Amino acid sequence: MARRRWTIMVVPRGSGTSRTIEVSSLPVRLALVVFALVVIGASGLTYLAISKAVDLSRLDRMQQTNRLLAQELDRAEATVAEVNDIIASITERDRLVRLLAGLERTDPTVLQAGVGGPLDPNQDDELLAADPLGSRSLSMREDVGGLLRRANILASSFAEARDSLAANVDRLERTPSLRPVDAALSWFTSGFLQDRVHPIHGEARAHEGIDMSADLNTPILATAAGTVIDAGWLPGYGLTVTIDHGDGVVTKYAHCSRVMVRAGQRVERNEQIALVGSTGIATGPHLHYEVTINGRNVNPWNYILPAKVVD
């Protein structure tokens, strides 16, 4: 069988003579195969070069991202450490506040807000734990969770202390502790005695209060918050103000020249309620001041402190 041949005609530009070239089909096929192999090889090399460039660019971005993540973790860890110090400071304040509120100190182990028990298997956490940055992020998650639990415990503790302090402040507001007449405007003339010679009657009688002499119309102050239960004339006492402070505590202010409150009126500590006088059985202007607890007279000096209990 005769081999197939190919005729190639070469036609020049212009007026030149055309030429024909005859070739067999085998060289042409070989040339086409070689050309195809060259094209395929070049394409493969180009693809590999592009893929490598893309991988290198992606790797560079990943490395840059990891550096940024590491920097963020550094800052976050520093913040967590700072918050931990703040929580420790607040914990000490909580101890002092609870002491002031009359509450027991919170158990230090409770304040650590630890958790226990087996952890639930988590494939994502296992993958993170295998990476240094992932391991640091897991550790930070635990730290932040612990801080959150401690903060919640402290918030609950402060709320309990606040309620207790509010009750104590109310009780202190209602506990006599002030001098009823300013010390700069009065002087002590007679104390709380079970057996005292009465300055007018001349016989021994119990003196169930204390006397403070002062100029006529010197202001008389309520020694604690309470409700006026009597404001008027009492035999022997003259014009008198009597205040119920609750919890069985009652104070009495006698021999006033003028009463400035009325029965049923609510008064606050340090509020002016009357003026010094000499009404009733008295030898001169002074205040007779009494304190009774559950109906029993006690020494008022025990309820006069050198400074205010509360502002």
CSV table of C-alpha atoms in Angstrom, one decimal:
chain,number,residue,atom,x,y,z
A,1,MET,CA,0.0,0.0,0.0
A,2,ALA,CA,1.4,3.3,-1.0
A,3,ARG,CA,2.2,5.8,1.7
A,4,ARG,CA,0.0,8.9,1.8
A,5,ARG,CA,2.0,12.1,1.0
A,6,TRP,CA,1.3,15.7,1.7
A,7,THR,CA,1.9,18.5,-0.8
A,8,ILE,CA,2.7,21.9,0.7
A,9,MET,CA,2.5,24.9,-1.7
A,10,VAL,CA,4.5,28.0,-0.9
A,11,VAL,CA,3.2,31.1,-2.6
A,12,PRO,CA,5.4,34.1,-2.1
A,13,ARG,CA,4.2,37.7,-2.0
A,14,GLY,CA,4.4,39.7,-5.2
A,15,SER,CA,5.5,38.2,-8.5
A,16,GLY,CA,7.8,35.4,-7.2
A,17,THR,CA,7.5,31.8,-8.4
A,18,SER,CA,5.3,29.5,-6.3
A,19,ARG,CA,6.9,26.3,-5.0
A,20,THR,CA,5.5,23.0,-3.9
A,21,ILE,CA,7.0,20.6,-1.3
A,22,GLU,CA,5.9,17.0,-0.9
A,23,VAL,CA,6.3,15.3,2.4
A,24,SER,CA,5.1,12.0,3.7
A,25,SER,CA,2.4,11.9,6.5
A,26,LEU,CA,4.7,10.3,9.1
A,27,PRO,CA,6.9,13.4,9.7
A,28,VAL,CA,3.9,15.6,9.9
A,29,ARG,CA,2.3,13.3,12.5
A,30,LEU,CA,5.5,13.3,14.5
A,31,ALA,CA,5.7,17.0,14.3
A,32,LEU,CA,2.1,17.4,15.5
A,33,VAL,CA,2.8,14.9,18.4
A,34,VAL,CA,5.9,16.8,19.4
A,35,PHE,CA,4.0,20.1,19.2
A,36,ALA,CA,1.2,18.7,21.3
A,37,LEU,CA,3.7,17.4,23.9
A,38,VAL,CA,5.4,20.8,24.1
A,39,VAL,CA,2.1,22.6,24.5
A,40,ILE,CA,1.0,20.1,27.2
A,41,GLY,CA,4.3,20.4,29.0
A,42,ALA,CA,4.4,24.1,28.9
A,43,SER,CA,0.8,24.2,30.2
A,44,GLY,CA,1.7,21.9,33.0
A,45,LEU,CA,4.7,23.9,34.0
A,46,THR,CA,2.7,27.1,33.9
A,47,TYR,CA,0.0,25.6,36.1
A,48,LEU,CA,2.6,24.4,38.6
A,49,ALA,CA,4.3,27.8,38.6
A,50,ILE,CA,0.9,29.5,39.2
A,51,SER,CA,-0.1,27.0,41.9
A,52,LYS,CA,3.2,27.4,43.7
A,53,ALA,CA,2.9,31.2,43.5
A,54,VAL,CA,-0.7,31.0,44.9
A,55,ASP,CA,0.4,28.6,47.7
A,56,LEU,CA,3.3,30.8,48.6
A,57,SER,CA,1.0,33.9,48.7
A,58,ARG,CA,-1.6,32.0,50.8
A,59,LEU,CA,1.1,30.7,53.1
A,60,ASP,CA,2.5,34.3,53.5
A,61,ARG,CA,-1.0,35.5,54.4
A,62,MET,CA,-1.5,32.7,56.9
A,63,GLN,CA,1.8,33.5,58.5
A,64,GLN,CA,0.9,37.2,58.7
A,65,THR,CA,-2.5,36.3,60.1
A,66,ASN,CA,-0.9,34.0,62.7
A,67,ARG,CA,1.5,36.8,63.7
A,68,LEU,CA,-1.5,39.2,64.1
A,69,LEU,CA,-3.4,36.5,66.1
A,70,ALA,CA,-0.4,36.0,68.4
A,71,GLN,CA,-0.2,39.8,69.0
A,72,GLU,CA,-3.9,39.9,69.8
A,73,LEU,CA,-3.5,37.0,72.2
A,74,ASP,CA,-0.6,38.8,73.9
A,75,ARG,CA,-2.8,41.8,74.4
A,76,ALA,CA,-5.8,39.8,75.5
A,77,GLU,CA,-3.7,37.8,78.0
A,78,ALA,CA,-2.3,41.1,79.4
A,79,THR,CA,-5.9,42.4,79.7
A,80,VAL,CA,-7.0,39.2,81.5
A,81,ALA,CA,-4.1,39.5,83.9
A,82,GLU,CA,-5.1,43.1,84.6
A,83,VAL,CA,-8.7,42.1,85.1
A,84,ASN,CA,-7.6,39.3,87.4
A,85,ASP,CA,-5.7,41.9,89.6
A,86,ILE,CA,-8.8,44.1,89.7
A,87,ILE,CA,-11.0,41.1,90.7
A,88,ALA,CA,-8.5,40.4,93.5
A,89,SER,CA,-8.7,44.0,94.7
A,90,ILE,CA,-12.5,43.9,94.6
A,91,THR,CA,-12.4,40.6,96.5
A,92,GLU,CA,-10.5,42.3,99.3
A,93,ARG,CA,-13.0,45.2,99.3
A,94,ASP,CA,-15.8,42.6,99.4
A,95,ARG,CA,-14.3,41.2,102.5
A,96,LEU,CA,-14.2,44.6,104.2
A,97,VAL,CA,-17.7,45.5,103.1
A,98,ARG,CA,-19.1,42.2,104.4
A,99,LEU,CA,-17.2,42.8,107.7
A,100,LEU,CA,-18.8,46.3,107.9
A,101,ALA,CA,-22.2,44.8,107.1
A,102,GLY,CA,-21.9,42.2,109.8
A,103,LEU,CA,-21.7,39.3,107.4
A,104,GLU,CA,-19.4,36.3,107.4
A,105,ARG,CA,-16.5,36.4,105.0
A,106,THR,CA,-17.1,34.5,101.7
A,107,ASP,CA,-15.2,31.3,101.6
A,108,PRO,CA,-12.0,31.9,99.5
A,109,THR,CA,-12.5,28.6,97.7
A,110,VAL,CA,-15.9,29.7,96.6
A,111,LEU,CA,-14.5,33.0,95.3
A,112,GLN,CA,-12.1,31.1,93.1
A,113,ALA,CA,-15.2,29.9,91.2
A,114,GLY,CA,-13.6,26.7,90.0
A,115,VAL,CA,-15.4,24.1,87.9
A,116,GLY,CA,-15.1,20.4,88.0
A,117,GLY,CA,-16.2,17.2,86.4
A,118,PRO,CA,-15.3,15.5,83.1
A,119,LEU,CA,-15.1,17.7,80.0
A,120,ASP,CA,-17.3,16.9,77.0
A,121,PRO,CA,-15.3,15.6,74.0
A,122,ASN,CA,-15.0,18.3,71.4
A,123,GLN,CA,-13.2,17.6,68.2
A,124,ASP,CA,-12.7,21.3,67.5
A,125,ASP,CA,-11.0,21.8,70.9
A,126,GLU,CA,-8.7,18.9,70.2
A,127,LEU,CA,-7.7,20.4,66.9
A,128,LEU,CA,-7.1,23.8,68.7
A,129,ALA,CA,-5.1,22.1,71.5
A,130,ALA,CA,-2.7,20.7,68.9
A,131,ASP,CA,-1.8,24.2,67.7
A,132,PRO,CA,0.2,26.6,69.9
A,133,LEU,CA,-2.1,29.5,69.2
A,134,GLY,CA,-5.1,27.3,69.6
A,135,SER,CA,-3.9,26.1,72.9
A,136,ARG,CA,-3.4,29.6,74.1
A,137,SER,CA,-6.9,30.5,73.0
A,138,LEU,CA,-8.4,27.6,74.9
A,139,SER,CA,-6.5,28.6,78.0
A,140,MET,CA,-7.8,32.2,77.7
A,141,ARG,CA,-11.3,30.9,77.3
A,142,GLU,CA,-11.0,29.1,80.6
A,143,ASP,CA,-9.5,32.2,82.3
A,144,VAL,CA,-12.2,34.5,81.0
A,145,GLY,CA,-14.9,32.0,82.1
A,146,GLY,CA,-13.4,31.9,85.6
A,147,LEU,CA,-13.3,35.7,85.8
A,148,LEU,CA,-16.9,35.9,84.7
A,149,ARG,CA,-17.9,33.3,87.4
A,150,ARG,CA,-15.9,35.2,90.1
A,151,ALA,CA,-17.5,38.5,89.0
A,152,ASN,CA,-21.0,37.0,89.3
A,153,ILE,CA,-20.1,35.7,92.8
A,154,LEU,CA,-18.8,39.1,93.9
A,155,ALA,CA,-21.9,40.9,92.4
A,156,SER,CA,-24.1,38.6,94.5
A,157,SER,CA,-22.0,39.1,97.6
A,158,PHE,CA,-22.1,42.9,97.2
A,159,ALA,CA,-25.8,42.8,96.8
A,160,GLU,CA,-26.1,40.9,100.0
A,161,ALA,CA,-23.8,43.4,101.8
A,162,ARG,CA,-25.7,46.3,100.4
A,163,ASP,CA,-29.0,45.0,101.7
A,164,SER,CA,-27.4,44.3,105.1
A,165,LEU,CA,-25.8,47.8,105.2
A,166,ALA,CA,-29.0,49.5,104.3
A,167,ALA,CA,-30.7,47.7,107.2
A,168,ASN,CA,-27.8,48.7,109.5
A,169,VAL,CA,-27.8,52.3,108.4
A,170,ASP,CA,-31.5,52.5,109.1
A,171,ARG,CA,-31.0,51.0,112.5
A,172,LEU,CA,-28.1,53.4,113.2
A,173,GLU,CA,-30.1,56.4,112.0
A,174,ARG,CA,-32.7,55.4,114.6
A,175,THR,CA,-30.2,54.8,117.4
A,176,PRO,CA,-29.6,57.9,119.7
A,177,SER,CA,-25.9,59.0,119.4
A,178,LEU,CA,-25.9,62.8,119.2
A,179,ARG,CA,-25.7,65.4,121.9
A,180,PRO,CA,-29.1,67.0,122.0
A,181,VAL,CA,-27.6,70.5,122.6
A,182,ASP,CA,-24.4,71.7,120.9
A,183,ALA,CA,-21.4,71.1,123.2
A,184,ALA,CA,-20.2,74.7,122.5
A,185,LEU,CA,-23.5,76.1,123.7
A,186,SER,CA,-24.2,74.0,126.8
A,187,TRP,CA,-22.5,72.4,129.8
A,188,PHE,CA,-23.3,69.3,131.8
A,189,THR,CA,-24.8,70.0,135.2
A,190,SER,CA,-26.4,66.7,136.4
A,191,GLY,CA,-25.9,63.1,135.6
A,192,PHE,CA,-27.9,59.9,135.6
A,193,LEU,CA,-28.3,58.9,139.3
A,194,GLN,CA,-30.4,56.5,141.2
A,195,ASP,CA,-30.2,58.6,144.4
A,196,ARG,CA,-29.9,62.4,144.0
A,197,VAL,CA,-31.1,65.2,146.2
A,198,HIS,CA,-33.7,67.1,144.3
A,199,PRO,CA,-32.6,70.8,143.9
A,200,ILE,CA,-36.2,72.0,144.6
A,201,HIS,CA,-37.9,69.4,146.7
A,202,GLY,CA,-34.7,68.8,148.8
A,203,GLU,CA,-35.2,65.0,149.0
A,204,ALA,CA,-33.4,62.0,147.5
A,205,ARG,CA,-34.9,61.0,144.2
A,206,ALA,CA,-33.7,59.1,141.3
A,207,HIS,CA,-32.5,61.3,138.4
A,208,GLU,CA,-33.4,59.2,135.3
A,209,GLY,CA,-31.7,61.5,132.8
A,210,ILE,CA,-29.0,64.1,132.4
A,211,ASP,CA,-29.2,67.8,132.5
A,212,MET,CA,-27.5,70.3,130.2
A,213,SER,CA,-27.6,74.0,131.0
A,214,ALA,CA,-27.7,76.5,128.2
A,215,ASP,CA,-28.9,79.9,127.4
A,216,LEU,CA,-32.7,80.4,127.0
A,217,ASN,CA,-33.9,79.4,123.5
A,218,THR,CA,-30.8,77.5,122.6
A,219,PRO,CA,-31.8,74.9,119.8
A,220,ILE,CA,-32.5,71.3,120.9
A,221,LEU,CA,-31.8,68.6,118.4
A,222,ALA,CA,-33.3,65.1,117.8
A,223,THR,CA,-30.5,62.6,118.7
A,224,ALA,CA,-31.8,60.1,116.2
A,225,ALA,CA,-34.5,59.7,113.5
A,226,GLY,CA,-38.0,58.7,114.8
A,227,THR,CA,-41.6,59.7,115.2
A,228,VAL,CA,-42.8,62.2,117.7
A,229,ILE,CA,-45.3,60.5,120.1
A,230,ASP,CA,-45.9,63.5,122.4
A,231,ALA,CA,-45.2,67.2,122.2
A,232,GLY,CA,-46.7,69.3,124.9
A,233,TRP,CA,-47.0,69.8,128.7
A,234,LEU,CA,-46.1,67.1,131.1
A,235,PRO,CA,-46.3,67.5,134.9
A,236,GLY,CA,-42.9,68.4,136.4
A,237,TYR,CA,-41.3,68.2,132.9
A,238,GLY,CA,-43.0,71.3,131.5
A,239,LEU,CA,-43.0,71.5,127.7
A,240,THR,CA,-41.6,68.2,126.5
A,241,VAL,CA,-41.0,66.3,123.3
A,242,THR,CA,-41.0,62.5,123.3
A,243,ILE,CA,-39.7,60.6,120.2
A,244,ASP,CA,-40.1,56.9,119.5
A,245,HIS,CA,-37.1,55.6,117.5
A,246,GLY,CA,-38.4,52.0,117.1
A,247,ASP,CA,-37.0,48.8,118.5
A,248,GLY,CA,-38.2,49.9,122.0
A,249,VAL,CA,-36.0,53.1,122.0
A,250,VAL,CA,-37.6,56.4,123.2
A,251,THR,CA,-36.0,59.7,124.0
A,252,LYS,CA,-37.5,62.6,126.0
A,253,TYR,CA,-36.5,66.3,125.9
A,254,ALA,CA,-38.0,68.3,128.9
A,255,HIS,CA,-38.2,71.9,130.3
A,256,CYS,CA,-38.4,73.4,126.8
A,257,SER,CA,-39.4,77.1,126.2
A,258,ARG,CA,-40.9,76.2,122.9
A,259,VAL,CA,-41.8,73.0,121.1
A,260,MET,CA,-41.3,73.0,117.3
A,261,VAL,CA,-42.8,69.6,116.3
A,262,ARG,CA,-46.2,67.9,116.8
A,263,ALA,CA,-47.3,64.4,117.7
A,264,GLY,CA,-47.2,62.0,114.7
A,265,GLN,CA,-44.5,64.0,112.9
A,266,ARG,CA,-41.5,62.2,111.5
A,267,VAL,CA,-38.1,63.8,112.5
A,268,GLU,CA,-34.6,63.1,111.3
A,269,ARG,CA,-31.4,63.0,113.3
A,270,ASN,CA,-29.9,66.4,114.1
A,271,GLU,CA,-33.2,68.1,113.3
A,272,GLN,CA,-34.2,71.0,115.5
A,273,ILE,CA,-37.3,70.0,117.6
A,274,ALA,CA,-37.5,72.6,120.5
A,275,LEU,CA,-35.7,75.4,122.4
A,276,VAL,CA,-34.1,75.3,125.8
A,277,GLY,CA,-36.3,76.7,128.6
A,278,SER,CA,-37.1,76.4,132.3
A,279,THR,CA,-40.7,75.2,132.1
A,280,GLY,CA,-42.0,72.8,134.7
A,281,ILE,CA,-40.0,72.2,137.8
A,282,ALA,CA,-36.7,73.8,137.0
A,283,THR,CA,-34.2,76.2,138.7
A,284,GLY,CA,-33.1,77.8,135.4
A,285,PRO,CA,-32.8,77.2,131.6
A,286,HIS,CA,-31.6,73.7,130.9
A,287,LEU,CA,-32.5,70.5,129.0
A,288,HIS,CA,-33.5,67.4,130.8
A,289,TYR,CA,-32.7,64.5,128.5
A,290,GLU,CA,-33.8,60.9,129.0
A,291,VAL,CA,-33.4,57.6,127.0
A,292,THR,CA,-35.5,54.5,127.7
A,293,ILE,CA,-35.1,51.1,126.3
A,294,ASN,CA,-38.2,48.9,126.4
A,295,GLY,CA,-39.6,51.2,129.1
A,296,ARG,CA,-36.5,51.2,131.3
A,297,ASN,CA,-34.5,54.3,131.8
A,298,VAL,CA,-30.8,54.0,130.9
A,299,ASN,CA,-27.9,56.3,131.2
A,300,PRO,CA,-28.1,58.8,128.2
A,301,TRP,CA,-24.3,59.3,128.2
A,302,ASN,CA,-24.0,55.7,126.8
A,303,TYR,CA,-25.9,57.1,123.7
A,304,ILE,CA,-23.9,60.2,123.2
A,305,LEU,CA,-20.9,59.4,121.0
A,306,PRO,CA,-18.0,61.7,120.2
A,307,ALA,CA,-18.9,61.8,116.5
A,308,LYS,CA,-21.8,60.9,114.3
A,309,VAL,CA,-22.4,57.2,113.6
A,310,VAL,CA,-23.6,57.9,110.1
A,311,ASP,CA,-23.7,61.0,108.0
